[in-house]
Short mmCIF file of C-alpha atoms in Angstrom, two decimals:
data_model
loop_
_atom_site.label_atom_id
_atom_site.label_comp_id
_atom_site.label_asym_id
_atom_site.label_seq_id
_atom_site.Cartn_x
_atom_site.Cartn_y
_atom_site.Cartn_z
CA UNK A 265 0.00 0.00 0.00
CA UNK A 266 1.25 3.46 -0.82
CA UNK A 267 -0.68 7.09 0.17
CA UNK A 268 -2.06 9.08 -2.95
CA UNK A 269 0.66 11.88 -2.84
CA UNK A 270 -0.94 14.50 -5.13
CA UNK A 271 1.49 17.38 -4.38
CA UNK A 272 4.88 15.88 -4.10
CA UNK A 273 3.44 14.48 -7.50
CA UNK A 274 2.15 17.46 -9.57
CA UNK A 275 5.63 19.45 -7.91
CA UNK A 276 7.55 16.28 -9.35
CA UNK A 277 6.15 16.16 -12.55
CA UNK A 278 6.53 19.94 -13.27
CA UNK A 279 10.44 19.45 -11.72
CA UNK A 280 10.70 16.63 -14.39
CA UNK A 281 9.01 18.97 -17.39
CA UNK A 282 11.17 21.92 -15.96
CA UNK A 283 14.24 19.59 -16.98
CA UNK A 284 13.00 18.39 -19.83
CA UNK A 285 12.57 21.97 -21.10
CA UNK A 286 16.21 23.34 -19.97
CA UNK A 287 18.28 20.37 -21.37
CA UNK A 288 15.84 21.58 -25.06
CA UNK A 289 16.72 25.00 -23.91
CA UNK A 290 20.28 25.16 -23.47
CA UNK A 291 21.91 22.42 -24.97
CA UNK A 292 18.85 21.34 -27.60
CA UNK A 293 18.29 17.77 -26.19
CA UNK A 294 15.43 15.52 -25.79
CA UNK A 295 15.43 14.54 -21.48
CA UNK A 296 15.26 10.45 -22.90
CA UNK A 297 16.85 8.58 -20.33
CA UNK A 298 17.27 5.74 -22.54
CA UNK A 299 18.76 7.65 -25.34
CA UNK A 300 21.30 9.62 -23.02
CA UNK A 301 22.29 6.55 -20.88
CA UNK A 302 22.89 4.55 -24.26
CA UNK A 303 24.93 7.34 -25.54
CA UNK A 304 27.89 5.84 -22.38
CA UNK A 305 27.57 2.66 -23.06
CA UNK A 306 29.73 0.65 -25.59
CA UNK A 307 30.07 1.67 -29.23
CA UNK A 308 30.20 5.02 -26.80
CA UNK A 309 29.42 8.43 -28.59
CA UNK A 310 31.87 11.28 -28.30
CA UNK A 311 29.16 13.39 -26.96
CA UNK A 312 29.47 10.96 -23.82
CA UNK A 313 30.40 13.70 -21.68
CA UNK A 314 26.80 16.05 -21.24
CA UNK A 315 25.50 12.53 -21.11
CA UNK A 316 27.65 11.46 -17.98
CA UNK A 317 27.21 14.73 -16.21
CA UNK A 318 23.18 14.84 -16.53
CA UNK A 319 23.29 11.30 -15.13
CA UNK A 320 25.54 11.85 -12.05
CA UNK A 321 23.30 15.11 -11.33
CA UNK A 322 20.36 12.56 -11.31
CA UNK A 323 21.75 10.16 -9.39
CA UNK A 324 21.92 13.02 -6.74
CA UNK A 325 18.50 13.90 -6.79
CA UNK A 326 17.43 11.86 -3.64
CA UNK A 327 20.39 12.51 -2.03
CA UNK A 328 19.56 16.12 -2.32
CA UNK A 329 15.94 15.34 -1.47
CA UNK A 330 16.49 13.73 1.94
CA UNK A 331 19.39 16.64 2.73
CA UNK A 332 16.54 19.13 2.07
CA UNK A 333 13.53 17.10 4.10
CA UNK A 334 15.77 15.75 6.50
CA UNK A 335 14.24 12.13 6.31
CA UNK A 336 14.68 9.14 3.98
CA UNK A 337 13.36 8.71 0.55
CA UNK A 338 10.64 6.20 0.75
CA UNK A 339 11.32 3.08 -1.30
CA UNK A 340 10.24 -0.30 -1.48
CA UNK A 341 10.88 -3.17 -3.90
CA UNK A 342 8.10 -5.46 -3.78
CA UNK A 343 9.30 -7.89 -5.92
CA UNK A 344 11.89 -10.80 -5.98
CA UNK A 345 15.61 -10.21 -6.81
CA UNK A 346 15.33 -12.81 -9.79
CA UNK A 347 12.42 -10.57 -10.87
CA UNK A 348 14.27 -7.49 -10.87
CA UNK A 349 17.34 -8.93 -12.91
CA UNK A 350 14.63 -10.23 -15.65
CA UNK A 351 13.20 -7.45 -15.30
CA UNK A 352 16.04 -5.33 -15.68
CA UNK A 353 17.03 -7.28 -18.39
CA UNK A 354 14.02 -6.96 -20.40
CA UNK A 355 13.17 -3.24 -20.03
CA UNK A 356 17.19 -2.64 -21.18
CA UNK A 357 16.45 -4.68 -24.90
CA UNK A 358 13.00 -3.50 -24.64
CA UNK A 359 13.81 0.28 -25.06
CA UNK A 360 16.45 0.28 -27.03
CA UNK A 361 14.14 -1.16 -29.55
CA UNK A 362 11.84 1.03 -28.73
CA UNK A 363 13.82 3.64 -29.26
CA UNK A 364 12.65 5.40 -25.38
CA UNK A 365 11.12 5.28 -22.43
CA UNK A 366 8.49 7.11 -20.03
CA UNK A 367 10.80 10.39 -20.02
CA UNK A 368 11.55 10.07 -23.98
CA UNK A 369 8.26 9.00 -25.52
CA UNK A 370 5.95 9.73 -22.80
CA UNK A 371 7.02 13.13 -21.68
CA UNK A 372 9.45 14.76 -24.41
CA UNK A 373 8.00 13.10 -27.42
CA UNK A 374 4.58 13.60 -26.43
CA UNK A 375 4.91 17.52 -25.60
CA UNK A 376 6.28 17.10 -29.45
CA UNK A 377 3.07 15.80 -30.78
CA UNK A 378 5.23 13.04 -32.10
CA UNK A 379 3.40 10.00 -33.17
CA UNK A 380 5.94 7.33 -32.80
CA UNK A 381 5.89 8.25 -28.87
CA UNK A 382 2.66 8.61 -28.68
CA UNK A 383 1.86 5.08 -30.28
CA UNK A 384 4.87 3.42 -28.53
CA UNK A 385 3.56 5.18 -25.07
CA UNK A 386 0.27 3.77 -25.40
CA UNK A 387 2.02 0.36 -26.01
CA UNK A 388 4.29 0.43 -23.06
CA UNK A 389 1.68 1.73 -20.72
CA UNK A 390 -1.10 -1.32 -21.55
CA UNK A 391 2.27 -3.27 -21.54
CA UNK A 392 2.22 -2.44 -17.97
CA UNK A 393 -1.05 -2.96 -16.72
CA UNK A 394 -1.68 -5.94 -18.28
CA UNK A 395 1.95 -7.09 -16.53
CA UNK A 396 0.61 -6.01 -13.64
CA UNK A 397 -2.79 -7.53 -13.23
CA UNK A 398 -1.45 -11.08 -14.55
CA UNK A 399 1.81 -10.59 -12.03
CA UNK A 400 -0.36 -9.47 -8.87
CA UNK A 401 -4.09 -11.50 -9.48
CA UNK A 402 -3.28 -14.16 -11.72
CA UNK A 403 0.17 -15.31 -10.58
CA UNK A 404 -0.03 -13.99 -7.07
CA UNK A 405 3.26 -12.07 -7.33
CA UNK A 406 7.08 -13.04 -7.91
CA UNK B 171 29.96 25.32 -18.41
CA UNK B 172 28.06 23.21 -20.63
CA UNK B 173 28.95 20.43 -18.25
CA UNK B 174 27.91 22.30 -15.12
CA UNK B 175 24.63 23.29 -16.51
CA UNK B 176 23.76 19.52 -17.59
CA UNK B 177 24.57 18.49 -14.18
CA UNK B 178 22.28 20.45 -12.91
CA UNK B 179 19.35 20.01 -15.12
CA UNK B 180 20.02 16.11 -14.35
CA UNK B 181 19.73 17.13 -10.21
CA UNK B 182 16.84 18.73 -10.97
CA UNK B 183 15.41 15.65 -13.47
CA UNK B 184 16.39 13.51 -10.13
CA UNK B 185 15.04 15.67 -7.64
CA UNK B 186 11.22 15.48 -9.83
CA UNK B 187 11.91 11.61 -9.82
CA UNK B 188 12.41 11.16 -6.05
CA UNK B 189 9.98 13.82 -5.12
CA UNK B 190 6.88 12.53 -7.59
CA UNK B 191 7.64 8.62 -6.46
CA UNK B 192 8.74 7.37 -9.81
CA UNK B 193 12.28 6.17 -8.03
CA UNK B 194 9.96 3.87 -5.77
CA UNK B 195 8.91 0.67 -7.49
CA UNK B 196 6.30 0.08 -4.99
CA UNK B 197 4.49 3.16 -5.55
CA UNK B 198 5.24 2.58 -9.61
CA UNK B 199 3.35 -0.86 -9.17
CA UNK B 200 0.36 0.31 -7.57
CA UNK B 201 -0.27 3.22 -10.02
CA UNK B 202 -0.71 0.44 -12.50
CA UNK B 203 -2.60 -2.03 -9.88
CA UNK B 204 -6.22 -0.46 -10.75
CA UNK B 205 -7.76 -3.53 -9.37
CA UNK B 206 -5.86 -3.75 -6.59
CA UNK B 207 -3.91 -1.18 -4.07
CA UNK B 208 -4.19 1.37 -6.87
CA UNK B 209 -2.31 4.33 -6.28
CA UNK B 210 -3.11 7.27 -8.67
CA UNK B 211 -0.28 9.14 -7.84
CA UNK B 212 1.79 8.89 -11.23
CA UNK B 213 -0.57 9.67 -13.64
CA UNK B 214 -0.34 13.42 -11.89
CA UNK B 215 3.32 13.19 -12.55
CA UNK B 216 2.82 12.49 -15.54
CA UNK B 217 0.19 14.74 -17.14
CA UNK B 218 2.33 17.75 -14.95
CA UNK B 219 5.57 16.24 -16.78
CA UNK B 220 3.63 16.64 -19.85
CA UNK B 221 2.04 20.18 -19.79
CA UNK B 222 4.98 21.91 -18.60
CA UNK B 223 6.97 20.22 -21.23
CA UNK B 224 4.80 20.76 -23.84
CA UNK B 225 4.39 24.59 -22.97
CA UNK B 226 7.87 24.63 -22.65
CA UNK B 227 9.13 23.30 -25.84
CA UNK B 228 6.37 25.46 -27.77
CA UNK B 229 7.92 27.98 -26.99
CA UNK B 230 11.72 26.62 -26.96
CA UNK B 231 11.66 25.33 -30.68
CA UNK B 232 10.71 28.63 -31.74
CA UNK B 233 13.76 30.53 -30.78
CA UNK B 234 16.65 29.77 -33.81
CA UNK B 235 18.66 27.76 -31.87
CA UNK B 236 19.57 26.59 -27.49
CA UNK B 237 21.68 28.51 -25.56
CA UNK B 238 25.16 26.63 -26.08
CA UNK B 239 24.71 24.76 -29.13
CA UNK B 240 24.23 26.16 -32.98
CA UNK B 241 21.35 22.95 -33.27
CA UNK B 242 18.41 21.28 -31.79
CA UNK B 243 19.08 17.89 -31.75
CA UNK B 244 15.24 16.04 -32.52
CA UNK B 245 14.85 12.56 -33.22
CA UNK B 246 15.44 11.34 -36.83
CA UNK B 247 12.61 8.39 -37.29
CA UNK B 248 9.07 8.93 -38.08
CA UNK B 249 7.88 5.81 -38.94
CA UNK B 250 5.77 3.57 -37.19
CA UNK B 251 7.86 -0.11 -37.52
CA UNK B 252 8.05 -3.11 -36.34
CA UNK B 253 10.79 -2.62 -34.07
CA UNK B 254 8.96 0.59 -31.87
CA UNK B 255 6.08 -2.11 -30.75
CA UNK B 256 7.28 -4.69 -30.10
CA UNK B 257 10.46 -2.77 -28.08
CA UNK B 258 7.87 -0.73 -26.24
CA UNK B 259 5.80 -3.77 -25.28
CA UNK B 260 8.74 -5.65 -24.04
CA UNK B 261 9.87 -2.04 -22.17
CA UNK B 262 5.94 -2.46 -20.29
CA UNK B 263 6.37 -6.02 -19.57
CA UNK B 264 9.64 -4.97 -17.60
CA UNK B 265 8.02 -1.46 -16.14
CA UNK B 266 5.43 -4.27 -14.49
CA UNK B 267 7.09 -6.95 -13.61
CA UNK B 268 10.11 -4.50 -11.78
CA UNK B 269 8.37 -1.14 -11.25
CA UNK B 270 11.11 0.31 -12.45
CA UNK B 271 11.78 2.09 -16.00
CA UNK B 272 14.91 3.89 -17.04
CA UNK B 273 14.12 7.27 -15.46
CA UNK B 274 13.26 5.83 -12.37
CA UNK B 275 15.90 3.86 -11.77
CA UNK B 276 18.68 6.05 -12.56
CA UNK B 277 18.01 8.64 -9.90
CA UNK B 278 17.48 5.17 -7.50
CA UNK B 279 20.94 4.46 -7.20
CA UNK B 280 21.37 7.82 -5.32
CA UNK B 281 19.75 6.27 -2.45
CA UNK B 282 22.35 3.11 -1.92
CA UNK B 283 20.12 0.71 -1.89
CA UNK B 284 21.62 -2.78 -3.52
CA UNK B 285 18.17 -3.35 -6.08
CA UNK B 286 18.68 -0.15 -7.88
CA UNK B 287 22.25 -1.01 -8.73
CA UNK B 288 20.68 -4.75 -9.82
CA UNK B 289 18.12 -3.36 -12.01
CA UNK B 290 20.59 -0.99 -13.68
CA UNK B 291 23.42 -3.28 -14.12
CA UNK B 292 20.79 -5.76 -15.57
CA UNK B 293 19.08 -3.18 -17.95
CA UNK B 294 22.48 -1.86 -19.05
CA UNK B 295 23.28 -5.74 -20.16
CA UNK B 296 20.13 -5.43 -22.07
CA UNK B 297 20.78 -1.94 -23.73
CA UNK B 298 24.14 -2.88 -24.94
CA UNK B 299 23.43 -6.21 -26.16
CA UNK B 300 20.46 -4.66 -28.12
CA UNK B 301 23.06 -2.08 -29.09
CA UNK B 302 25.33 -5.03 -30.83
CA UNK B 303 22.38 -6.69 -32.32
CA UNK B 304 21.42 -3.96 -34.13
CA UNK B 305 24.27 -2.35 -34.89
CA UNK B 306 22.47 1.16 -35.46
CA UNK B 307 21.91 3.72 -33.19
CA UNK B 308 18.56 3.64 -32.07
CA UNK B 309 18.88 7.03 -30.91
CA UNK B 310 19.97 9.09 -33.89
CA UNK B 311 18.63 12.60 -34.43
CA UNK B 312 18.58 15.32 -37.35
CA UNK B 313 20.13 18.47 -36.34
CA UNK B 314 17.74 21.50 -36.82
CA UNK B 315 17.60 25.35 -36.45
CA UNK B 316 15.05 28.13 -37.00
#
């Protein structure tokens, strides 16, 4: 069970489309964590350097969070470990395919009126909740 | 400079994630558990994500060109293949069975927990094998200015 949050979620949406418009802004970038993150990895781009940079400043979001609130981040994994390396597994071949992922298609290419995010958002999102419902009331979790 | 300013549109990327719940796979789960603990909580980050982006950009991709570069780099493909569905259904099937996606889990590892780094180091296994296979960039973009 988790509380509705609406404000910490509306202020951490508009955070996330605040980003999304800066990194288009200043350095003319879609804010695709797929696409930057595969930018490091091997055959890396020579570009990997904005890439590396916008991910370490990510990575110290929470930290930044819980300095500022002065408690913990709230996080739970209710799943298995074998489930989150299949898992893991699976979403990395899944959007590279796909070419993106909620913050490439879903936010960025959305806001763009682009219909390949559009059409691969709606496919990743039913994706989910059919996942979801056969994971949690069919199988009974893993 | 550049480099400064990226990291700090990234903290601020992070600091959305980990305030709007996307970094915990719990709460990612129960947004899409409608007929169970459902949690509507994302689809508010979401459709905020979304607006303010959208506003943004309109009025972004208007101006000749960003702040430090001569370009806006914008995606190159426009077709609808083969490769976009059946990636993006394999990307949900992951999202469900983990509750975590790419932009979630990134941010994640800031909190030094060990199943952030497992997801990651999985997913990156995934990216760069899908890299080899195809042996394209599935990420290439057309450089444009006003």
């Amino acid at each position: 069970m988790t509380e509705f949050t609406p404000l910490e979620a509306i202020l951490g949406g508009s955070l996330i489309g605040l980003a999304s418009v800066l990194l288009m802004a200043f350095h003319g970038r879609i804010a695709g964590m797929t696409g930057i993150l595969a930018g490091i990895l091997p055959p890396i781009q020579a570009d990997w350097a904005w890439r590396a940079t916008f991910l370490l400043g990510a990575i110290a979001g929470p930290v930044a969070v819980s300095a500022i609130t002065g408690t913990a981040v709230p996080f739970e994994n209710p799943v298995s470990l074998g489930a989150v390396i299949v898992g893991g597994f699976i979403v990395g071949v899944g959007v590279n395919y796909g070419s993106g992922c909620t913050s490439g298609h879903g936010v960025c290419g959305m806001a763009r009126l682009s219909l390949r995010s559009i059409t691969a958002t709606a496919t990743f999102m039913a994706a989910t909740f059919i996942t979801v419902y056969v994971v949690r009331h069919i199988l009974g979790g893993i | 400079m550049k480099l400064i300013s990226t990291f700090i549109i990234g903290l601020i990327f992070g600091i959305g994630i980990t305030v709007g719940g996307m970094a915990n796979p719990a709460k990612v789960i129960n947004f899409f558990d409608v007929a169970g603990t459902w949690d509507p909580s994302l689809l508010l980050v979401m459709v905020s994500a979304l607006v303010v982006t959208a506003v943004g950009y309109y009025f972004v991709l208007k101006r000749p060109h960003p702040v430090f570069e001569d370009v806006f780099s914008l995606p190159a493909a426009k077709q609808i293949d083969l490769p976009l569905i059946a990636g993006s259904t394999a990307f949900g099937v992951g999202w469900g069975i983990t509750g975590f996606c790419p932009g979630g889990s990134i941010p994640a590892l800031g909190l030094a927990i060990p199943d952030p780094f497992i997801f990651v180091g999985s997913m990156i296994v995934g990216i760069t094998l899908a890299k080899f296979l195809r042996g394209r960039n599935a990420f290439k973009t057309v450089k444009t200015h006003n």
